[in-house]
Each structure stands twice: as structure tokens, then as C-alpha cells.
Amino acid sequence: MAKRELSIEKAFENLDGIIQKLESEDTKLSDSIALYAKGVELLNTCKESLDRIEKQMIILEEEA
């Protein structure tokens, strides 16, 4: 089964939810660690997406 790529907008939305949960006093330590790991994964996804977009913009500028 192919892995669907997460849109950058959805990744940022998910990151926002994770931040809210991490800031909650009700979040257990074990849950916080799992949330943190997922957040790091989402940050990497966002960085990769932004890098691709930046490369596309550079190519477009060079072609103009």
C-alpha cells in the first residue's frame, strides 16, 4: 500500500494540535513523549515540503 503524502497545511494543522496537547496539564508523560516524536516527524515533513517548494521557486525564477 502506497503511503499518502501529507499536505503541508495538514501537517501544520496536526502540529498545532500536538502543541495544544503538550501544553495541557492533563497529558501524561508517556503520551507527551509519543506526541513529541510525532511532532518531530511532522516538522521533518514540513521542512521537506518547504525545501521542495523553494527549489521549484528557484527554477521558476531562473526560467523567467
PDB file of N, CA, C and O in Angstrom:
ATOM      1  N   MET A   1       0.842  -1.185   0.000  1.00  0.00           N
ATOM      2  CA  MET A   1       0.000   0.000   0.000  1.00  0.00           C
ATOM      3  C   MET A   1       0.883   1.243   0.000  1.00  0.00           C
ATOM      4  O   MET A   1       1.775   1.391   0.829  1.00  0.00           O
ATOM      5  N   ALA A   2       0.629   2.156  -0.922  1.00  0.00           N
ATOM      6  CA  ALA A   2       1.436   3.368  -1.038  1.00  0.00           C
ATOM      7  C   ALA A   2       1.114   4.337   0.100  1.00  0.00           C
ATOM      8  O   ALA A   2      -0.040   4.486   0.498  1.00  0.00           O
ATOM      9  N   LYS A   3       2.139   4.983   0.592  1.00  0.00           N
ATOM     10  CA  LYS A   3       1.979   5.954   1.669  1.00  0.00           C
ATOM     11  C   LYS A   3       1.523   7.285   1.074  1.00  0.00           C
ATOM     12  O   LYS A   3       2.165   7.812   0.168  1.00  0.00           O
ATOM     13  N   ARG A   4       0.401   7.795   1.543  1.00  0.00           N
ATOM     14  CA  ARG A   4      -0.091   9.089   1.064  1.00  0.00           C
ATOM     15  C   ARG A   4       0.739  10.199   1.662  1.00  0.00           C
ATOM     16  O   ARG A   4       1.053  10.193   2.853  1.00  0.00           O
ATOM     17  N   GLU A   5       1.080  11.153   0.801  1.00  0.00           N
ATOM     18  CA  GLU A   5       1.851  12.292   1.281  1.00  0.00           C
ATOM     19  C   GLU A   5       0.914  13.280   1.963  1.00  0.00           C
ATOM     20  O   GLU A   5      -0.148  13.606   1.442  1.00  0.00           O
ATOM     21  N   LEU A   6       1.313  13.732   3.119  1.00  0.00           N
ATOM     22  CA  LEU A   6       0.542  14.679   3.899  1.00  0.00           C
ATOM     23  C   LEU A   6       0.783  16.080   3.362  1.00  0.00           C
ATOM     24  O   LEU A   6       1.938  16.468   3.142  1.00  0.00           O
ATOM     25  N   SER A   7      -0.295  16.842   3.122  1.00  0.00           N
ATOM     26  CA  SER A   7      -0.108  18.213   2.655  1.00  0.00           C
ATOM     27  C   SER A   7       0.540  19.035   3.763  1.00  0.00           C
ATOM     28  O   SER A   7       0.402  18.726   4.955  1.00  0.00           O
ATOM     29  N   ILE A   8       1.248  20.070   3.352  1.00  0.00           N
ATOM     30  CA  ILE A   8       1.928  20.915   4.345  1.00  0.00           C
ATOM     31  C   ILE A   8       0.905  21.597   5.254  1.00  0.00           C
ATOM     32  O   ILE A   8       1.138  21.758   6.458  1.00  0.00           O
ATOM     33  N   GLU A   9      -0.247  21.946   4.693  1.00  0.00           N
ATOM     34  CA  GLU A   9      -1.284  22.582   5.508  1.00  0.00           C
ATOM     35  C   GLU A   9      -1.792  21.618   6.589  1.00  0.00           C
ATOM     36  O   GLU A   9      -1.959  22.014   7.746  1.00  0.00           O
ATOM     37  N   LYS A  10      -2.009  20.361   6.191  1.00  0.00           N
ATOM     38  CA  LYS A  10      -2.491  19.367   7.151  1.00  0.00           C
ATOM     39  C   LYS A  10      -1.407  19.064   8.200  1.00  0.00           C
ATOM     40  O   LYS A  10      -1.713  18.886   9.381  1.00  0.00           O
ATOM     41  N   ALA A  11      -0.157  19.033   7.765  1.00  0.00           N
ATOM     42  CA  ALA A  11       0.943  18.785   8.700  1.00  0.00           C
ATOM     43  C   ALA A  11       1.012  19.893   9.756  1.00  0.00           C
ATOM     44  O   ALA A  11       1.166  19.612  10.952  1.00  0.00           O
ATOM     45  N   PHE A  12       0.876  21.157   9.312  1.00  0.00           N
ATOM     46  CA  PHE A  12       0.897  22.267  10.271  1.00  0.00           C
ATOM     47  C   PHE A  12      -0.314  22.215  11.198  1.00  0.00           C
ATOM     48  O   PHE A  12      -0.207  22.510  12.393  1.00  0.00           O
ATOM     49  N   GLU A  13      -1.460  21.813  10.661  1.00  0.00           N
ATOM     50  CA  GLU A  13      -2.662  21.679  11.476  1.00  0.00           C
ATOM     51  C   GLU A  13      -2.459  20.603  12.550  1.00  0.00           C
ATOM     52  O   GLU A  13      -2.799  20.802  13.721  1.00  0.00           O
ATOM     53  N   ASN A  14      -1.884  19.472  12.148  1.00  0.00           N
ATOM     54  CA  ASN A  14      -1.600  18.400  13.103  1.00  0.00           C
ATOM     55  C   ASN A  14      -0.576  18.836  14.149  1.00  0.00           C
ATOM     56  O   ASN A  14      -0.696  18.502  15.338  1.00  0.00           O
ATOM     57  N   LEU A  15       0.430  19.589  13.704  1.00  0.00           N
ATOM     58  CA  LEU A  15       1.431  20.106  14.644  1.00  0.00           C
ATOM     59  C   LEU A  15       0.790  21.013  15.686  1.00  0.00           C
ATOM     60  O   LEU A  15       1.120  20.947  16.872  1.00  0.00           O
ATOM     61  N   ASP A  16      -0.131  21.851  15.241  1.00  0.00           N
ATOM     62  CA  ASP A  16      -0.823  22.751  16.164  1.00  0.00           C
ATOM     63  C   ASP A  16      -1.586  21.951  17.216  1.00  0.00           C
ATOM     64  O   ASP A  16      -1.550  22.281  18.407  1.00  0.00           O
ATOM     65  N   GLY A  17      -2.242  20.881  16.779  1.00  0.00           N
ATOM     66  CA  GLY A  17      -2.960  20.026  17.729  1.00  0.00           C
ATOM     67  C   GLY A  17      -2.026  19.375  18.731  1.00  0.00           C
ATOM     68  O   GLY A  17      -2.343  19.274  19.917  1.00  0.00           O
ATOM     69  N   ILE A  18      -0.869  18.935  18.259  1.00  0.00           N
ATOM     70  CA  ILE A  18       0.119  18.322  19.145  1.00  0.00           C
ATOM     71  C   ILE A  18       0.616  19.332  20.174  1.00  0.00           C
ATOM     72  O   ILE A  18       0.733  19.021  21.363  1.00  0.00           O
ATOM     73  N   ILE A  19       0.887  20.539  19.732  1.00  0.00           N
ATOM     74  CA  ILE A  19       1.358  21.586  20.654  1.00  0.00           C
ATOM     75  C   ILE A  19       0.320  21.845  21.735  1.00  0.00           C
ATOM     76  O   ILE A  19       0.656  21.952  22.925  1.00  0.00           O
ATOM     77  N   GLN A  20      -0.944  21.918  21.333  1.00  0.00           N
ATOM     78  CA  GLN A  20      -2.008  22.146  22.320  1.00  0.00           C
ATOM     79  C   GLN A  20      -2.064  21.015  23.342  1.00  0.00           C
ATOM     80  O   GLN A  20      -2.224  21.259  24.545  1.00  0.00           O
ATOM     81  N   LYS A  21      -1.918  19.781  22.873  1.00  0.00           N
ATOM     82  CA  LYS A  21      -1.937  18.637  23.792  1.00  0.00           C
ATOM     83  C   LYS A  21      -0.723  18.657  24.719  1.00  0.00           C
ATOM     84  O   LYS A  21      -0.837  18.345  25.906  1.00  0.00           O
ATOM     85  N   LEU A  22       0.447  19.014  24.182  1.00  0.00           N
ATOM     86  CA  LEU A  22       1.657  19.055  25.004  1.00  0.00           C
ATOM     87  C   LEU A  22       1.572  20.148  26.068  1.00  0.00           C
ATOM     88  O   LEU A  22       2.142  20.005  27.150  1.00  0.00           O
ATOM     89  N   GLU A  23       0.869  21.219  25.744  1.00  0.00           N
ATOM     90  CA  GLU A  23       0.730  22.320  26.703  1.00  0.00           C
ATOM     91  C   GLU A  23      -0.309  22.021  27.775  1.00  0.00           C
ATOM     92  O   GLU A  23      -0.358  22.698  28.800  1.00  0.00           O
ATOM     93  N   SER A  24      -1.115  21.003  27.559  1.00  0.00           N
ATOM     94  CA  SER A  24      -2.157  20.640  28.507  1.00  0.00           C
ATOM     95  C   SER A  24      -1.542  19.982  29.747  1.00  0.00           C
ATOM     96  O   SER A  24      -0.648  19.147  29.642  1.00  0.00           O
ATOM     97  N   GLU A  25      -2.041  20.352  30.889  1.00  0.00           N
ATOM     98  CA  GLU A  25      -1.558  19.759  32.135  1.00  0.00           C
ATOM     99  C   GLU A  25      -2.069  18.329  32.308  1.00  0.00           C
ATOM    100  O   GLU A  25      -1.551  17.580  33.140  1.00  0.00           O
ATOM    101  N   ASP A  26      -3.063  17.942  31.521  1.00  0.00           N
ATOM    102  CA  ASP A  26      -3.660  16.616  31.651  1.00  0.00           C
ATOM    103  C   ASP A  26      -2.914  15.547  30.861  1.00  0.00           C
ATOM    104  O   ASP A  26      -3.213  14.357  30.992  1.00  0.00           O
ATOM    105  N   THR A  27      -1.945  15.942  30.032  1.00  0.00           N
ATOM    106  CA  THR A  27      -1.224  14.988  29.199  1.00  0.00           C
ATOM    107  C   THR A  27      -0.179  14.252  30.031  1.00  0.00           C
ATOM    108  O   THR A  27       0.646  14.865  30.688  1.00  0.00           O
ATOM    109  N   LYS A  28      -0.252  12.923  29.991  1.00  0.00           N
ATOM    110  CA  LYS A  28       0.692  12.099  30.744  1.00  0.00           C
ATOM    111  C   LYS A  28       2.065  12.157  30.082  1.00  0.00           C
ATOM    112  O   LYS A  28       2.193  12.412  28.885  1.00  0.00           O
ATOM    113  N   LEU A  29       3.094  11.871  30.867  1.00  0.00           N
ATOM    114  CA  LEU A  29       4.463  11.912  30.367  1.00  0.00           C
ATOM    115  C   LEU A  29       4.663  10.958  29.194  1.00  0.00           C
ATOM    116  O   LEU A  29       5.246  11.330  28.173  1.00  0.00           O
ATOM    117  N   SER A  30       4.164   9.743  29.309  1.00  0.00           N
ATOM    118  CA  SER A  30       4.331   8.770  28.228  1.00  0.00           C
ATOM    119  C   SER A  30       3.643   9.250  26.950  1.00  0.00           C
ATOM    120  O   SER A  30       4.160   9.065  25.846  1.00  0.00           O
ATOM    121  N   ASP A  31       2.479   9.885  27.087  1.00  0.00           N
ATOM    122  CA  ASP A  31       1.784  10.444  25.927  1.00  0.00           C
ATOM    123  C   ASP A  31       2.560  11.622  25.352  1.00  0.00           C
ATOM    124  O   ASP A  31       2.616  11.803  24.135  1.00  0.00           O
ATOM    125  N   SER A  32       3.168  12.416  26.231  1.00  0.00           N
ATOM    126  CA  SER A  32       3.954  13.570  25.783  1.00  0.00           C
ATOM    127  C   SER A  32       5.136  13.134  24.929  1.00  0.00           C
ATOM    128  O   SER A  32       5.442  13.765  23.916  1.00  0.00           O
ATOM    129  N   ILE A  33       5.773  12.048  25.319  1.00  0.00           N
ATOM    130  CA  ILE A  33       6.922  11.549  24.555  1.00  0.00           C
ATOM    131  C   ILE A  33       6.477  11.106  23.167  1.00  0.00           C
ATOM    132  O   ILE A  33       7.117  11.421  22.167  1.00  0.00           O
ATOM    133  N   ALA A  34       5.357  10.395  23.096  1.00  0.00           N
ATOM    134  CA  ALA A  34       4.830   9.946  21.806  1.00  0.00           C
ATOM    135  C   ALA A  34       4.412  11.143  20.947  1.00  0.00           C
ATOM    136  O   ALA A  34       4.662  11.167  19.740  1.00  0.00           O
ATOM    137  N   LEU A  35       3.786  12.125  21.573  1.00  0.00           N
ATOM    138  CA  LEU A  35       3.380  13.330  20.844  1.00  0.00           C
ATOM    139  C   LEU A  35       4.601  14.094  20.330  1.00  0.00           C
ATOM    140  O   LEU A  35       4.604  14.594  19.207  1.00  0.00           O
ATOM    141  N   TYR A  36       5.618  14.183  21.142  1.00  0.00           N
ATOM    142  CA  TYR A  36       6.846  14.870  20.746  1.00  0.00           C
ATOM    143  C   TYR A  36       7.470  14.182  19.529  1.00  0.00           C
ATOM    144  O   TYR A  36       7.875  14.843  18.571  1.00  0.00           O
ATOM    145  N   ALA A  37       7.523  12.862  19.558  1.00  0.00           N
ATOM    146  CA  ALA A  37       8.086  12.105  18.440  1.00  0.00           C
ATOM    147  C   ALA A  37       7.283  12.350  17.162  1.00  0.00           C
ATOM    148  O   ALA A  37       7.852  12.550  16.084  1.00  0.00           O
ATOM    149  N   LYS A  38       5.973  12.352  17.281  1.00  0.00           N
ATOM    150  CA  LYS A  38       5.114  12.622  16.120  1.00  0.00           C
ATOM    151  C   LYS A  38       5.337  14.055  15.632  1.00  0.00           C
ATOM    152  O   LYS A  38       5.358  14.314  14.426  1.00  0.00           O
ATOM    153  N   GLY A  39       5.519  14.987  16.557  1.00  0.00           N
ATOM    154  CA  GLY A  39       5.778  16.374  16.188  1.00  0.00           C
ATOM    155  C   GLY A  39       7.074  16.525  15.409  1.00  0.00           C
ATOM    156  O   GLY A  39       7.130  17.265  14.419  1.00  0.00           O
ATOM    157  N   VAL A  40       8.108  15.829  15.837  1.00  0.00           N
ATOM    158  CA  VAL A  40       9.387  15.865  15.126  1.00  0.00           C
ATOM    159  C   VAL A  40       9.211  15.316  13.715  1.00  0.00           C
ATOM    160  O   VAL A  40       9.720  15.879  12.743  1.00  0.00           O
ATOM    161  N   GLU A  41       8.455  14.236  13.593  1.00  0.00           N
ATOM    162  CA  GLU A  41       8.178  13.649  12.277  1.00  0.00           C
ATOM    163  C   GLU A  41       7.440  14.652  11.379  1.00  0.00           C
ATOM    164  O   GLU A  41       7.772  14.821  10.206  1.00  0.00           O
ATOM    165  N   LEU A  42       6.456  15.332  11.939  1.00  0.00           N
ATOM    166  CA  LEU A  42       5.709  16.331  11.172  1.00  0.00           C
ATOM    167  C   LEU A  42       6.584  17.516  10.787  1.00  0.00           C
ATOM    168  O   LEU A  42       6.466  18.049   9.677  1.00  0.00           O
ATOM    169  N   LEU A  43       7.470  17.943  11.692  1.00  0.00           N
ATOM    170  CA  LEU A  43       8.391  19.032  11.375  1.00  0.00           C
ATOM    171  C   LEU A  43       9.289  18.660  10.204  1.00  0.00           C
ATOM    172  O   LEU A  43       9.542  19.478   9.312  1.00  0.00           O
ATOM    173  N   ASN A  44       9.750  17.427  10.185  1.00  0.00           N
ATOM    174  CA  ASN A  44      10.583  16.964   9.069  1.00  0.00           C
ATOM    175  C   ASN A  44       9.787  16.951   7.769  1.00  0.00           C
ATOM    176  O   ASN A  44      10.307  17.326   6.711  1.00  0.00           O
ATOM    177  N   THR A  45       8.530  16.536   7.836  1.00  0.00           N
ATOM    178  CA  THR A  45       7.657  16.553   6.662  1.00  0.00           C
ATOM    179  C   THR A  45       7.498  17.981   6.145  1.00  0.00           C
ATOM    180  O   THR A  45       7.599  18.227   4.934  1.00  0.00           O
ATOM    181  N   CYS A  46       7.274  18.933   7.051  1.00  0.00           N
ATOM    182  CA  CYS A  46       7.121  20.332   6.662  1.00  0.00           C
ATOM    183  C   CYS A  46       8.409  20.868   6.044  1.00  0.00           C
ATOM    184  O   CYS A  46       8.371  21.568   5.022  1.00  0.00           O
ATOM    185  N   LYS A  47       9.537  20.542   6.641  1.00  0.00           N
ATOM    186  CA  LYS A  47      10.822  21.009   6.123  1.00  0.00           C
ATOM    187  C   LYS A  47      11.062  20.473   4.718  1.00  0.00           C
ATOM    188  O   LYS A  47      11.478  21.214   3.832  1.00  0.00           O
ATOM    189  N   GLU A  48      10.774  19.197   4.500  1.00  0.00           N
ATOM    190  CA  GLU A  48      10.957  18.606   3.179  1.00  0.00           C
ATOM    191  C   GLU A  48      10.050  19.276   2.152  1.00  0.00           C
ATOM    192  O   GLU A  48      10.476  19.572   1.031  1.00  0.00           O
ATOM    193  N   SER A  49       8.814  19.543   2.539  1.00  0.00           N
ATOM    194  CA  SER A  49       7.875  20.211   1.637  1.00  0.00           C
ATOM    195  C   SER A  49       8.351  21.617   1.300  1.00  0.00           C
ATOM    196  O   SER A  49       8.313  22.029   0.135  1.00  0.00           O
ATOM    197  N   LEU A  50       8.790  22.341   2.306  1.00  0.00           N
ATOM    198  CA  LEU A  50       9.272  23.705   2.068  1.00  0.00           C
ATOM    199  C   LEU A  50      10.534  23.707   1.210  1.00  0.00           C
ATOM    200  O   LEU A  50      10.710  24.578   0.357  1.00  0.00           O
ATOM    201  N   ASP A  51      11.400  22.728   1.407  1.00  0.00           N
ATOM    202  CA  ASP A  51      12.608  22.618   0.572  1.00  0.00           C
ATOM    203  C   ASP A  51      12.235  22.382  -0.886  1.00  0.00           C
ATOM    204  O   ASP A  51      12.817  22.984  -1.795  1.00  0.00           O
ATOM    205  N   ARG A  52      11.250  21.496  -1.123  1.00  0.00           N
ATOM    206  CA  ARG A  52      10.809  21.236  -2.499  1.00  0.00           C
ATOM    207  C   ARG A  52      10.221  22.487  -3.136  1.00  0.00           C
ATOM    208  O   ARG A  52      10.497  22.807  -4.288  1.00  0.00           O
ATOM    209  N   ILE A  53       9.410  23.208  -2.377  1.00  0.00           N
ATOM    210  CA  ILE A  53       8.795  24.432  -2.883  1.00  0.00           C
ATOM    211  C   ILE A  53       9.864  25.466  -3.200  1.00  0.00           C
ATOM    212  O   ILE A  53       9.809  26.144  -4.239  1.00  0.00           O
ATOM    213  N   GLU A  54      10.848  25.605  -2.321  1.00  0.00           N
ATOM    214  CA  GLU A  54      11.933  26.561  -2.546  1.00  0.00           C
ATOM    215  C   GLU A  54      12.691  26.220  -3.833  1.00  0.00           C
ATOM    216  O   GLU A  54      12.997  27.111  -4.635  1.00  0.00           O
ATOM    217  N   LYS A  55      12.977  24.953  -4.054  1.00  0.00           N
ATOM    218  CA  LYS A  55      13.675  24.544  -5.268  1.00  0.00           C
ATOM    219  C   LYS A  55      12.848  24.860  -6.505  1.00  0.00           C
ATOM    220  O   LYS A  55      13.380  25.320  -7.522  1.00  0.00           O
ATOM    221  N   GLN A  56      11.537  24.635  -6.426  1.00  0.00           N
ATOM    222  CA  GLN A  56      10.658  24.956  -7.545  1.00  0.00           C
ATOM    223  C   GLN A  56      10.668  26.451  -7.838  1.00  0.00           C
ATOM    224  O   GLN A  56      10.680  26.863  -9.003  1.00  0.00           O
ATOM    225  N   MET A  57      10.658  27.259  -6.790  1.00  0.00           N
ATOM    226  CA  MET A  57      10.677  28.715  -6.970  1.00  0.00           C
ATOM    227  C   MET A  57      11.985  29.170  -7.607  1.00  0.00           C
ATOM    228  O   MET A  57      11.989  30.050  -8.465  1.00  0.00           O
ATOM    229  N   ILE A  58      13.093  28.587  -7.205  1.00  0.00           N
ATOM    230  CA  ILE A  58      14.389  28.938  -7.771  1.00  0.00           C
ATOM    231  C   ILE A  58      14.408  28.612  -9.269  1.00  0.00           C
ATOM    232  O   ILE A  58      14.866  29.414 -10.081  1.00  0.00           O
ATOM    233  N   ILE A  59      13.887  27.433  -9.612  1.00  0.00           N
ATOM    234  CA  ILE A  59      13.826  27.040 -11.020  1.00  0.00           C
ATOM    235  C   ILE A  59      12.956  28.006 -11.806  1.00  0.00           C
ATOM    236  O   ILE A  59      13.332  28.439 -12.909  1.00  0.00           O
ATOM    237  N   LEU A  60      11.809  28.370 -11.261  1.00  0.00           N
ATOM    238  CA  LEU A  60      10.921  29.295 -11.944  1.00  0.00           C
ATOM    239  C   LEU A  60      11.573  30.659 -12.128  1.00  0.00           C
ATOM    240  O   LEU A  60      11.410  31.301 -13.175  1.00  0.00           O
ATOM    241  N   GLU A  61      12.294  31.140 -11.122  1.00  0.00           N
ATOM    242  CA  GLU A  61      12.982  32.428 -11.222  1.00  0.00           C
ATOM    243  C   GLU A  61      14.064  32.382 -12.288  1.00  0.00           C
ATOM    244  O   GLU A  61      14.266  33.359 -13.037  1.00  0.00           O
ATOM    245  N   GLU A  62      14.774  31.259 -12.382  1.00  0.00           N
ATOM    246  CA  GLU A  62      15.832  31.128 -13.370  1.00  0.00           C
ATOM    247  C   GLU A  62      15.265  31.084 -14.779  1.00  0.00           C
ATOM    248  O   GLU A  62      15.910  31.545 -15.728  1.00  0.00           O
ATOM    249  N   GLU A  63      14.058  30.549 -14.949  1.00  0.00           N
ATOM    250  CA  GLU A  63      13.442  30.445 -16.250  1.00  0.00           C
ATOM    251  C   GLU A  63      12.821  31.759 -16.702  1.00  0.00           C
ATOM    252  O   GLU A  63      12.546  31.954 -17.867  1.00  0.00           O
ATOM    253  N   ALA A  64      12.555  32.660 -15.743  1.00  0.00           N
ATOM    254  CA  ALA A  64      11.901  33.932 -16.072  1.00  0.00           C
ATOM    255  C   ALA A  64      12.842  34.903 -16.739  1.00  0.00           C
ATOM    256  O   ALA A  64      13.995  34.880 -16.714  1.00  0.00           O
TER     257      ALA A  64
END
